CSV table of C-alpha atoms and ligand atoms in Angstrom, one decimal:
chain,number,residue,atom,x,y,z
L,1,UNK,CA,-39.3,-44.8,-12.6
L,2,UNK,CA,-39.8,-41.1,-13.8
L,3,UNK,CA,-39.4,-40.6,-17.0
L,4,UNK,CA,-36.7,-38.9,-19.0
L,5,UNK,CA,-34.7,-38.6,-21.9
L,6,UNK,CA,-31.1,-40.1,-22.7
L,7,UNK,CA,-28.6,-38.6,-25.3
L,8,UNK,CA,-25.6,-40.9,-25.5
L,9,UNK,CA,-23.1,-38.2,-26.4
L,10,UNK,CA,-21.0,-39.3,-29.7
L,11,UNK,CA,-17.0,-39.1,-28.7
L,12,UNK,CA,-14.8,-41.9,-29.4
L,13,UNK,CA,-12.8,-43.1,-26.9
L,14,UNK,CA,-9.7,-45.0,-26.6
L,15,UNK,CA,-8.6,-46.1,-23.2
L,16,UNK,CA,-5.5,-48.3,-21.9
L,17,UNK,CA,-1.7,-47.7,-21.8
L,18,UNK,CA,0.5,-46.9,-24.2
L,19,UNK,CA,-2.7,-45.4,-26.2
L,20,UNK,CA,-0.8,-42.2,-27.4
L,21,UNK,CA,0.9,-44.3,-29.9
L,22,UNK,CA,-2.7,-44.2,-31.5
L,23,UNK,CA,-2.7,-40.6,-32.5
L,24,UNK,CA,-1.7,-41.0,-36.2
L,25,UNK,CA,-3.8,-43.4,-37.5
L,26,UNK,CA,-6.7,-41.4,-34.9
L,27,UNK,CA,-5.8,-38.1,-37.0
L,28,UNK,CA,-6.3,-39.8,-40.3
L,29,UNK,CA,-9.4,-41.3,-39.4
L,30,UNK,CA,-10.6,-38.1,-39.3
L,31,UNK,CA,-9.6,-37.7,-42.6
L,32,UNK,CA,-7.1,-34.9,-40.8
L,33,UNK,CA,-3.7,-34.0,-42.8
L,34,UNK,CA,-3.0,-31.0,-40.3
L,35,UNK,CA,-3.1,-30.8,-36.8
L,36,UNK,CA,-2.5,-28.3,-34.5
L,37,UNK,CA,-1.1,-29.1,-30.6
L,38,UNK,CA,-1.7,-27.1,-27.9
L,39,UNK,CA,-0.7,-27.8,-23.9
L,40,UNK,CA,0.6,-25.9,-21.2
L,41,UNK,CA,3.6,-24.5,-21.1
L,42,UNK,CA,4.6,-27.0,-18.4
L,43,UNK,CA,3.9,-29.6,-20.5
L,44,UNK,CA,5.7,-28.6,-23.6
L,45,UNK,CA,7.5,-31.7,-24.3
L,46,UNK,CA,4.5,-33.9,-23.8
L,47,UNK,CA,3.1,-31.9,-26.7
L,48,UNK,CA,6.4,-32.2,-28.7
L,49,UNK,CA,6.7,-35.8,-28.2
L,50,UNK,CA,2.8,-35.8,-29.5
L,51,UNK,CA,4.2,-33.8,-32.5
L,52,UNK,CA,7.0,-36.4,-33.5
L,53,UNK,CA,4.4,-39.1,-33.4
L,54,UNK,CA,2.6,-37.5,-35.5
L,55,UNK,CA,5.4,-36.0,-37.6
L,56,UNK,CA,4.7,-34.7,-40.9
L,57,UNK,CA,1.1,-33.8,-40.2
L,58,UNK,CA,1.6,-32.2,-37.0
L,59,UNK,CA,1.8,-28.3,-38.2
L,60,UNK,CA,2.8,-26.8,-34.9
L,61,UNK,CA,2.7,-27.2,-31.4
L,62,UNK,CA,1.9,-24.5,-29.2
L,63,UNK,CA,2.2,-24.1,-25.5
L,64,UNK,CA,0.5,-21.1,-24.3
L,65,UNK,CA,-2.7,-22.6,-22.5
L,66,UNK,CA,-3.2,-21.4,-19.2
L,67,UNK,CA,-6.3,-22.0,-16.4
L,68,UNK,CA,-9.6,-20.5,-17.6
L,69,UNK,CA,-9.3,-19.9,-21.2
L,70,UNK,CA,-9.1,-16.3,-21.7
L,71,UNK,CA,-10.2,-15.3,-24.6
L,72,UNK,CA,-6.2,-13.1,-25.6
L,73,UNK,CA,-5.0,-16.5,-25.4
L,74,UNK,CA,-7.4,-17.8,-27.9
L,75,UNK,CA,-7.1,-15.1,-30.2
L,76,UNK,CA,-2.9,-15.4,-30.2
L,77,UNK,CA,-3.1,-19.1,-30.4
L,78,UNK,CA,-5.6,-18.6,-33.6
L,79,UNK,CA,-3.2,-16.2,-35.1
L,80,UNK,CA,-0.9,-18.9,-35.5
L,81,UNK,CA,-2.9,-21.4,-36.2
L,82,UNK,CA,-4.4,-20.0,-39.0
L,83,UNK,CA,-0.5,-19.1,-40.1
L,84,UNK,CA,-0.2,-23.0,-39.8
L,85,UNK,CA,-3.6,-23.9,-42.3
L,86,UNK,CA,-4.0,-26.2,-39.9
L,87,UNK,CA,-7.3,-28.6,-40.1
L,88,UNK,CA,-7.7,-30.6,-36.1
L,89,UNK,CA,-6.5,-29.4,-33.0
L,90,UNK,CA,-5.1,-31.9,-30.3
L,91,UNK,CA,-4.8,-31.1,-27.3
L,92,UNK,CA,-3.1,-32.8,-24.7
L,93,UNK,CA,-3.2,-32.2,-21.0
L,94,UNK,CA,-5.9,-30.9,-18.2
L,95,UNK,CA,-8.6,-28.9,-18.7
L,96,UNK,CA,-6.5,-26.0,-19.5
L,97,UNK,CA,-5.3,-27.5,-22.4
L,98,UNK,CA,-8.6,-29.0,-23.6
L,99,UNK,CA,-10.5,-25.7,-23.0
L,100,UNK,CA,-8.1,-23.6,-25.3
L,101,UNK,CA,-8.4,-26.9,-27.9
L,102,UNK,CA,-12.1,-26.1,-27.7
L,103,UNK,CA,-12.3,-22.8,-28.2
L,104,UNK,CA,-10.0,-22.8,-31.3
L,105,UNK,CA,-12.1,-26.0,-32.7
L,106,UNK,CA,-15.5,-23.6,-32.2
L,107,UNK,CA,-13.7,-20.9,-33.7
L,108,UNK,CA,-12.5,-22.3,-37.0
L,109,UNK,CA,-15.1,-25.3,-37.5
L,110,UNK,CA,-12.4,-27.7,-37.0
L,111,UNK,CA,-12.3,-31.1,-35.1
L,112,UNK,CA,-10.6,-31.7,-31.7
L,113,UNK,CA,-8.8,-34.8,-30.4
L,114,UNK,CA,-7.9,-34.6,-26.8
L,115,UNK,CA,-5.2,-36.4,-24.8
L,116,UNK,CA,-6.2,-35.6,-21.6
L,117,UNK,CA,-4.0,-36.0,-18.8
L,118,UNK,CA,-5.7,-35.0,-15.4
L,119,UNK,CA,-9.0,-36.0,-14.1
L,120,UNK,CA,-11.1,-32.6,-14.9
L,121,UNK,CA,-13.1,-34.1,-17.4
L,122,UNK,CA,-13.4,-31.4,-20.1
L,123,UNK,CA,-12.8,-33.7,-22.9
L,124,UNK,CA,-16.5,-35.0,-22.3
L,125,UNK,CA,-18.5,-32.2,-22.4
L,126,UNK,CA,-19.8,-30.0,-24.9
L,127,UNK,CA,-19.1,-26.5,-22.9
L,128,UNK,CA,-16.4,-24.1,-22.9
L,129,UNK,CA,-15.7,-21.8,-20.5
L,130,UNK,CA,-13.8,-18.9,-20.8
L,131,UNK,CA,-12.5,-15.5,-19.3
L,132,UNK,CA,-13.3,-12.0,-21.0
L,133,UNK,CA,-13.6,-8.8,-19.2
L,134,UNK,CA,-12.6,-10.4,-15.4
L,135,UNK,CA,-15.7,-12.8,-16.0
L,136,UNK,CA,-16.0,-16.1,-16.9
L,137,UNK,CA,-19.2,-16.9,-19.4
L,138,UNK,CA,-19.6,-20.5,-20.2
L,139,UNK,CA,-21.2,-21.5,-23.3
L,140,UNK,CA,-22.4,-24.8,-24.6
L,141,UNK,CA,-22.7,-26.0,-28.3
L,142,UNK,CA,-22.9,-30.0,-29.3
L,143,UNK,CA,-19.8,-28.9,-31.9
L,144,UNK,CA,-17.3,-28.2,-28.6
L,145,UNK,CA,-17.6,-32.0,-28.1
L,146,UNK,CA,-14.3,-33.0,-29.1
L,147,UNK,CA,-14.2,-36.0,-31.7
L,148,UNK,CA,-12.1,-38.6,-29.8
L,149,UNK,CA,-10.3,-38.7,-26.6
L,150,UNK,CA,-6.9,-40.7,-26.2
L,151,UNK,CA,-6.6,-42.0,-22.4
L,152,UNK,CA,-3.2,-43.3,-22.0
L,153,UNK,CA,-3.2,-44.2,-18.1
L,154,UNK,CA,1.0,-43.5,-18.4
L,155,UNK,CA,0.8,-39.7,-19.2
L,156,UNK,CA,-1.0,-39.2,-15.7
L,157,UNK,CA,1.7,-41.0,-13.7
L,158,UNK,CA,3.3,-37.6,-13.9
L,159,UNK,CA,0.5,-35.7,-12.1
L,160,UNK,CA,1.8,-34.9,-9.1
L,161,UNK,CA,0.2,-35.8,-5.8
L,162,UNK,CA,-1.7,-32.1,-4.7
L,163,UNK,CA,-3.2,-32.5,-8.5
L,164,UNK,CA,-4.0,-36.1,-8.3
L,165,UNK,CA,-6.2,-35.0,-5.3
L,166,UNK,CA,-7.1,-32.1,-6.4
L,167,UNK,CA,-8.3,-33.2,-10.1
L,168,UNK,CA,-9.5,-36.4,-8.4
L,169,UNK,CA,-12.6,-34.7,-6.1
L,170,UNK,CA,-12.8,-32.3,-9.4
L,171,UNK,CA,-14.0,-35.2,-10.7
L,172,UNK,CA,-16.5,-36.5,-8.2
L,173,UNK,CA,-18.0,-33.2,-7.4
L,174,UNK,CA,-19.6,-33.5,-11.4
L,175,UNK,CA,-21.1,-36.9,-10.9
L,176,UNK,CA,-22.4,-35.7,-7.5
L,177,UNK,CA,-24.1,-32.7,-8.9
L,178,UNK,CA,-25.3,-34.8,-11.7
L,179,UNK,CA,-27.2,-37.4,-9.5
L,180,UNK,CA,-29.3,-34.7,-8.1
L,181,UNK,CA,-29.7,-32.5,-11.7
L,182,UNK,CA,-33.2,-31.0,-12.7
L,183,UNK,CA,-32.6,-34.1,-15.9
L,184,UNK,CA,-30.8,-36.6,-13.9
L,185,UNK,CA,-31.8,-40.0,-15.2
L,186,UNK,CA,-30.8,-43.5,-14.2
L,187,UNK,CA,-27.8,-44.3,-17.1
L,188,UNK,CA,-26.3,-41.0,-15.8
L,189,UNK,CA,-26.9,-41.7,-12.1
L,190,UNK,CA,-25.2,-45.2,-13.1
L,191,UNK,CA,-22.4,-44.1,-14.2
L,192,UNK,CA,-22.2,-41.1,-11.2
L,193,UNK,CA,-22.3,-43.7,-8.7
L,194,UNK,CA,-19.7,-46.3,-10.6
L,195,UNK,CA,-17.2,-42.9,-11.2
L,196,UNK,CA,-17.3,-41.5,-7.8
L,197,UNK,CA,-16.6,-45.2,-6.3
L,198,UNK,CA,-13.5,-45.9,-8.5
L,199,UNK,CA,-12.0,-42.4,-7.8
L,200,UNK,CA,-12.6,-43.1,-3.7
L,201,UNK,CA,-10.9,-46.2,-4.3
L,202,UNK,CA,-8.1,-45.4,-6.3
L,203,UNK,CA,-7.0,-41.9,-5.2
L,204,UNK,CA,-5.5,-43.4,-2.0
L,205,UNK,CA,-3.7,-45.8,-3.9
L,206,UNK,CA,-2.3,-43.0,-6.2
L,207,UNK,CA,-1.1,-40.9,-3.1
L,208,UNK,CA,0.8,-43.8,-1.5
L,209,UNK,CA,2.1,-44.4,-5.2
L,210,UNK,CA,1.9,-41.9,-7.7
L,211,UNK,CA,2.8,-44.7,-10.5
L,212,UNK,CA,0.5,-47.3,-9.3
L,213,UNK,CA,-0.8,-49.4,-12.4
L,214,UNK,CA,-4.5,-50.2,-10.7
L,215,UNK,CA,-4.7,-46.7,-8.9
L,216,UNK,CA,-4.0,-44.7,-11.9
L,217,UNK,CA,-6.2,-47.0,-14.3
L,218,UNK,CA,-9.0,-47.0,-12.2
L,219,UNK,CA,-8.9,-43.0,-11.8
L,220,UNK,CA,-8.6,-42.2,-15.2
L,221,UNK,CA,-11.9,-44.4,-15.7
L,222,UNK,CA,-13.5,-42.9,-13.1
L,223,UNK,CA,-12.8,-39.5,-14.1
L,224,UNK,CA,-14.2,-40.2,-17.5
L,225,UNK,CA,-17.3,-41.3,-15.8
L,226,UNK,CA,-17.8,-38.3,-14.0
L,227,UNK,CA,-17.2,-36.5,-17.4
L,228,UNK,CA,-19.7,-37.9,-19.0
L,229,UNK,CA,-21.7,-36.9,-16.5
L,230,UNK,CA,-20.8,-33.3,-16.5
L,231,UNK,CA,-21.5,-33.4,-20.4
L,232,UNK,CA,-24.6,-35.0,-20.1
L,233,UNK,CA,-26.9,-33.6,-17.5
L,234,UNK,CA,-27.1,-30.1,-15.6
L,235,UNK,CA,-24.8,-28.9,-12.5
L,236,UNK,CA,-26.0,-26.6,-9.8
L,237,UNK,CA,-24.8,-24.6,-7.1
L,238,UNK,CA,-21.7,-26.2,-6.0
L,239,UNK,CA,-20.1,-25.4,-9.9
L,240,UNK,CA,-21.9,-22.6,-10.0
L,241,UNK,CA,-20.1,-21.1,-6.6
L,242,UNK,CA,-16.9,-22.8,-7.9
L,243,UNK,CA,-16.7,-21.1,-11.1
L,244,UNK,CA,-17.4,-17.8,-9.7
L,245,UNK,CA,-15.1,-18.1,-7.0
L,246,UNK,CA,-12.6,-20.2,-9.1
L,247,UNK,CA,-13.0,-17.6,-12.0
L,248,UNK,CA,-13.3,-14.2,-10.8
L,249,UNK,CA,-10.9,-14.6,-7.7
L,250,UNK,CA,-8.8,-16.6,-10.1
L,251,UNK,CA,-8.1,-19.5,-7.9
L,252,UNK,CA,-6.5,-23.1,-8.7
L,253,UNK,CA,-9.4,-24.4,-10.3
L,254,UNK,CA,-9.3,-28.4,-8.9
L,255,UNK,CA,-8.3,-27.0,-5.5
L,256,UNK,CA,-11.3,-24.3,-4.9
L,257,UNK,CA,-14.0,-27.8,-5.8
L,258,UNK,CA,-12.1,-29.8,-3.4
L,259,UNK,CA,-12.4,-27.5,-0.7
L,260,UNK,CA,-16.3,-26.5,-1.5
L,261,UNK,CA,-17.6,-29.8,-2.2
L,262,UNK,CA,-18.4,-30.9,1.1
L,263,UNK,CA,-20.1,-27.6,2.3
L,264,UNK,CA,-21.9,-27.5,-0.9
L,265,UNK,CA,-23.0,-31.0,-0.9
L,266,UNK,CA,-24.3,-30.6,3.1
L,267,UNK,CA,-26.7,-28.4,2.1
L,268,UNK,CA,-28.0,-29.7,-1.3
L,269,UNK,CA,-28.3,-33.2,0.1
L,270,UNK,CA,-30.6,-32.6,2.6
L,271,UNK,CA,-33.0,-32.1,-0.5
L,272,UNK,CA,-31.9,-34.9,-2.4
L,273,UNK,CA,-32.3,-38.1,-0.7
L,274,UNK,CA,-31.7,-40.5,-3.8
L,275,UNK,CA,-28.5,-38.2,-4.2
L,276,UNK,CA,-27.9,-39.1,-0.8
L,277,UNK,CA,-28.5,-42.8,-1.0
L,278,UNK,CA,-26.3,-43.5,-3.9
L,279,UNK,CA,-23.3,-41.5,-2.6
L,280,UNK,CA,-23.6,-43.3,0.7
L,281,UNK,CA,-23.4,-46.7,-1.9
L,282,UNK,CA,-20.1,-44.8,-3.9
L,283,UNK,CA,-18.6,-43.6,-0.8
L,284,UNK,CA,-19.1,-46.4,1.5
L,285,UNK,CA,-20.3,-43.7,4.3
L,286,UNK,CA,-23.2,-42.5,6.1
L,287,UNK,CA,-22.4,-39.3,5.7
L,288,UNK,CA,-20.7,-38.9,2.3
L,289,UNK,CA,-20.0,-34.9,3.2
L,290,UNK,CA,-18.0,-35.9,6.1
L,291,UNK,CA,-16.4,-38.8,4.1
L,292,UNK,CA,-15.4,-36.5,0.9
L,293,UNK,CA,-13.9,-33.7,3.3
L,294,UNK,CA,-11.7,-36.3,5.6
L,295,UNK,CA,-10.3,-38.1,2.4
L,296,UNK,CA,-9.1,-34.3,1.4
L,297,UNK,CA,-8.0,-33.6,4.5
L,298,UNK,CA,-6.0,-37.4,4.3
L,299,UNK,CA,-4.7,-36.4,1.0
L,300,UNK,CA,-3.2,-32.9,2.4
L,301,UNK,CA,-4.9,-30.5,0.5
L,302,UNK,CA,-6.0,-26.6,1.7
L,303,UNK,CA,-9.1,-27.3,3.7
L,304,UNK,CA,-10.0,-23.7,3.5
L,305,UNK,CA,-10.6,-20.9,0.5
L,306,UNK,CA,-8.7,-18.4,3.0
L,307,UNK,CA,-5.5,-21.0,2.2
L,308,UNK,CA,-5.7,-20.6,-1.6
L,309,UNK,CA,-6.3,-16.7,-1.8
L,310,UNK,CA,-10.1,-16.4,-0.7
L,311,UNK,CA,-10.4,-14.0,2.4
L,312,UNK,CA,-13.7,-13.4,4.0
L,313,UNK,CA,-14.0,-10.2,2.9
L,314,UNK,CA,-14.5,-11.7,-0.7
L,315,UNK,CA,-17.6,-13.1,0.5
L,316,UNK,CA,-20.2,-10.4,-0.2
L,317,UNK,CA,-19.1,-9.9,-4.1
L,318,UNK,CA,-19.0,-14.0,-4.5
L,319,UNK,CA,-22.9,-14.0,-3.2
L,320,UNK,CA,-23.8,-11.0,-5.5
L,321,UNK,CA,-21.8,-13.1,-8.5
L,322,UNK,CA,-23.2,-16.5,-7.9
L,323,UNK,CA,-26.9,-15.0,-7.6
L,324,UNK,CA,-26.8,-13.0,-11.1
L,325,UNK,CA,-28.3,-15.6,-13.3
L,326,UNK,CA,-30.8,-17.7,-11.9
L,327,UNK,CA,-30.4,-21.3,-12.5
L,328,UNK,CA,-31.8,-24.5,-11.0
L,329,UNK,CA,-30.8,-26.7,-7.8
L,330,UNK,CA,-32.1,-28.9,-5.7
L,331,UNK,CA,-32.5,-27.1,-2.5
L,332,UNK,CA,-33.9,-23.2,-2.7
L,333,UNK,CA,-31.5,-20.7,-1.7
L,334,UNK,CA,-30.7,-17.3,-1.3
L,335,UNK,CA,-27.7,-14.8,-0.2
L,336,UNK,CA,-27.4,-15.6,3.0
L,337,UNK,CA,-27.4,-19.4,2.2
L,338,UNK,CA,-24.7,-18.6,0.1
L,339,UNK,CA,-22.6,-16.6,2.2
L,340,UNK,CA,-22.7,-19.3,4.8
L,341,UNK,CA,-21.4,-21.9,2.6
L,342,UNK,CA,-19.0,-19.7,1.1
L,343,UNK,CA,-17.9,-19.0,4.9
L,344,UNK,CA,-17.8,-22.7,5.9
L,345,UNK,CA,-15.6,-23.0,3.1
L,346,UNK,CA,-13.8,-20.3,4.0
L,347,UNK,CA,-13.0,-21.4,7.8
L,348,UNK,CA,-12.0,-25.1,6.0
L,349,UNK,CA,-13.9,-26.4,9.3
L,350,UNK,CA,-15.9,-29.9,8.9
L,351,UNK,CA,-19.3,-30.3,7.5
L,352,UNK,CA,-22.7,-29.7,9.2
L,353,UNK,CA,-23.5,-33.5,9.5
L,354,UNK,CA,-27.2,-34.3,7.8
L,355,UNK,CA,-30.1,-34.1,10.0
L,356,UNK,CA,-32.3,-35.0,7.4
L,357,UNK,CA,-32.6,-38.7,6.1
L,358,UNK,CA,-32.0,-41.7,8.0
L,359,UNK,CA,-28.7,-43.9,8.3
L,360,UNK,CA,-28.9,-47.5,6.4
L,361,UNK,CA,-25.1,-48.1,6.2
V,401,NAD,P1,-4.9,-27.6,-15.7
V,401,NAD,O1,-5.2,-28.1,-17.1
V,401,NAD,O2,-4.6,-26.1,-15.6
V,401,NAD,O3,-3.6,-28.4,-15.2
V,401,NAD,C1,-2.9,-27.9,-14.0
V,401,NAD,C2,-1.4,-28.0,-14.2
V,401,NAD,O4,-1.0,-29.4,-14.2
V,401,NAD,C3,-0.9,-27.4,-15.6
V,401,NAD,O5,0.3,-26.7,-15.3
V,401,NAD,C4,-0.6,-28.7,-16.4
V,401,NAD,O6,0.4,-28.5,-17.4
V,401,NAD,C5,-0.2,-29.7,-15.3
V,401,NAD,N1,-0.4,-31.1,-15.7
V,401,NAD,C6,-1.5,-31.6,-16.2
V,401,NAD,N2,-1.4,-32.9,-16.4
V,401,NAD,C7,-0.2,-33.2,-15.9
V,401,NAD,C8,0.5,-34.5,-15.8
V,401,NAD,N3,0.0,-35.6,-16.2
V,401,NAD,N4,1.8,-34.4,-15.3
V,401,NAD,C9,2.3,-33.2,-14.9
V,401,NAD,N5,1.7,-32.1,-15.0
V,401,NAD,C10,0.4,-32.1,-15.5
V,401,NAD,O7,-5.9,-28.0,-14.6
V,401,NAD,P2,-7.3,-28.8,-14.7
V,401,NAD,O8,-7.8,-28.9,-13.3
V,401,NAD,O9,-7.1,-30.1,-15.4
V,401,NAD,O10,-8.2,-28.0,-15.6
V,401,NAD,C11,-8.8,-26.8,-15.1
V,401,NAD,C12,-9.4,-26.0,-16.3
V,401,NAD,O11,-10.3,-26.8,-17.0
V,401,NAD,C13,-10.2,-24.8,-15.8
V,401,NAD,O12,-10.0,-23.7,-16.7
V,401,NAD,C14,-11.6,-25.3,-15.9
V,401,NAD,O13,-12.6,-24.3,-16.0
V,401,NAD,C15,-11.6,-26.2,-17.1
V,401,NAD,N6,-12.6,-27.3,-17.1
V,401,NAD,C16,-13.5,-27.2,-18.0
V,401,NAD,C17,-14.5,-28.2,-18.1
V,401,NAD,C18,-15.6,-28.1,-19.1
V,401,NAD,O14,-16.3,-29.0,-19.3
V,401,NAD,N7,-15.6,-27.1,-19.9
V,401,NAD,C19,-14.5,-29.2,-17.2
V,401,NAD,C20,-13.5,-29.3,-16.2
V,401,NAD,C21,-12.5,-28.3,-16.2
């Protein structure tokens, strides 16, 4: 075994159903008189219903988060937080949610509780993207981690199927990435493979039964998996590619990983063969690639980035983007290796198969 180093990152977590009920005595363990909600505006009465449960020390609840943070956003939803004195944030909902609940926790030194309720997986890592000036700029801080994170398996019954699917592979492409990251290490790799199997096995499930118990519990723990992952070790050039694409195309931001992942993983895994074996182990498949893109393709979602707002003629700028900071994956590439992932993924046609490591399954 190589060795390597392991940082257990520090969140609490409660997990079952029913666990909202929690948030109170959650808030005062924090020694929190104060808090501030934020969700989407979609899911404004999930964040009121959070408020009454809360009631004299919720301050406000406000539902102006919207995909990729932008920084306006912030800055109104600090205006009136700072009216509100308030002393946590919650957030409840996807990573929409979350990400604004980060940015106003960096912001004023506050603590976060999240309530997340899709399987994005922002409320395990320390990172925060965010738009400004067309761009999106991630940065990463150990204060962004939030504090404690509330999964009550009921508030994701609601998802709706395209989500489900959507936020599902959103989900495994982070735990994929991480078992082939410059600091993978075998807890991580553990927990990648054990994510990524629960989330194969349960999003079918969820699509023939958007309320099913064991599909729904089994998701939601599998998406935290693949959190912690995300949080704990470096991604590569399948998030890279999605979060240039994703960000400065502004496309739906669990759709535009489910269509990439397969393209992207079909060229990185060729260079990654204990990436390989283990997702062959979590997917049940020889070729994991062909196995992620048919269970999309099952589940009805856009195969292509043309069918979500991506022509071809983006292709050139989403190259330049994605090559501007250097940054490490397991398989050199360049330009043109972009551009023909980026052009697989924009045709939505299957998966070059592997040529390079043999077939045990
Ligand atoms: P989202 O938060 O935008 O949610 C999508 C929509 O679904 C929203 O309208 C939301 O209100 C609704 N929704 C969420 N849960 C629901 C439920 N249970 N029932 C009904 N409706 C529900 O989408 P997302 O994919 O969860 O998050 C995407 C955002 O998160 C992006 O901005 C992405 O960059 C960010 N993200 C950040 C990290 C990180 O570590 N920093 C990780 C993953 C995602």
């Amino acid at each position: 075994m190589h060795p390597f180093t392991f940082s257990g990152l520090p969140t609490r977590v409660i997990f079952g159903s029913g666990t909202i009920e929690a948030i109170g005595s959650e808030v005062e363990r924090l020694d929190k008189k104060r808090a501030f909600i934020v969700c989407s505006e979609p899911q404004k009465r999930e964040g009121e219903r959070l408020g009454q449960l809360l009631g004299n020390a919720c301050v406000d609840v406000y539902s102006g988060a919207v995909l990729h943070t932008p920084v306006r956003v912030t800055k109104d939803a600090i205006r009136a937080t700072t009216g509100a004195a308030s002393d946590c944030v919650v957030s409840i909902g996807g990573g929409s949610a979350i990400g604004l609940g980060k940015a106003i926790a960096l912001r004023l030194g506050i603590p976060q509780i999240c309530v997340p309720t899709t399987y994005a997986g922002s409320e395990m890592t320390p990172i925060l993207g965010q738009m400004e000036d067309g761009e999106k700029k991630t940065l990463t801080d150990p204060t962004i981690l939030p504090k404690t994170v509330i999964y009550d398996i009921e508030l994701t019954k609601s998802l709706p199927a395209r989500l489900s699917a959507a936020s599902g592979l959103n989900a495994i492409a982070h735990a994929a990435e991480a078992l082939y990251a410059q600091n993978c290490n075998p807890i991580v790799s553990m927990l990648a493979q054990e994510g990524i199997a629960a989330l194969v096995r349960s999003l079918p499930r969820i699509m023939a039964d958007l309320k099913d118990d064991l599909g729904r519990s089994d998701a939601l723990y599998g998406a935290w998996l693949c959190g912690v992952c995300l949080g704990s070790v470096g991604m590569a050039l399948h998030h890279k590619l999605c979060h240039v694409v994703g960000g400065s195309f502004d496309l739906p931001h669990a759709e535009t990983h489910a269509i990439l992942l397969p393209h992207a993983l079909a060229y990185n895994l060729e260079a990654a063969p204990a990436a390989l074996e283990a997702l062959r182990v979590a997917t049940g498949a020889n070729d994991p690639t062909k196995r992620i893109y048919d269970l999309s393709r099952s589940f009805g979602l856009p195969a292509s980035l043309s069918e979500i707002g991506f022509g071809e003629e983006n292709i050139e700028r989403a190259a330049t983007l994605a090559l501007k900071n250097s940054y490490w994956n397991p398989r050199r590439f360049d330009e043109s290796s972009i551009r023909d992932i980026l052009r697989a993924a924009c045709d939505g046609r299957a998966p070059n198969a592997f040529h390079g490591a043999d077939c045990r399954l």
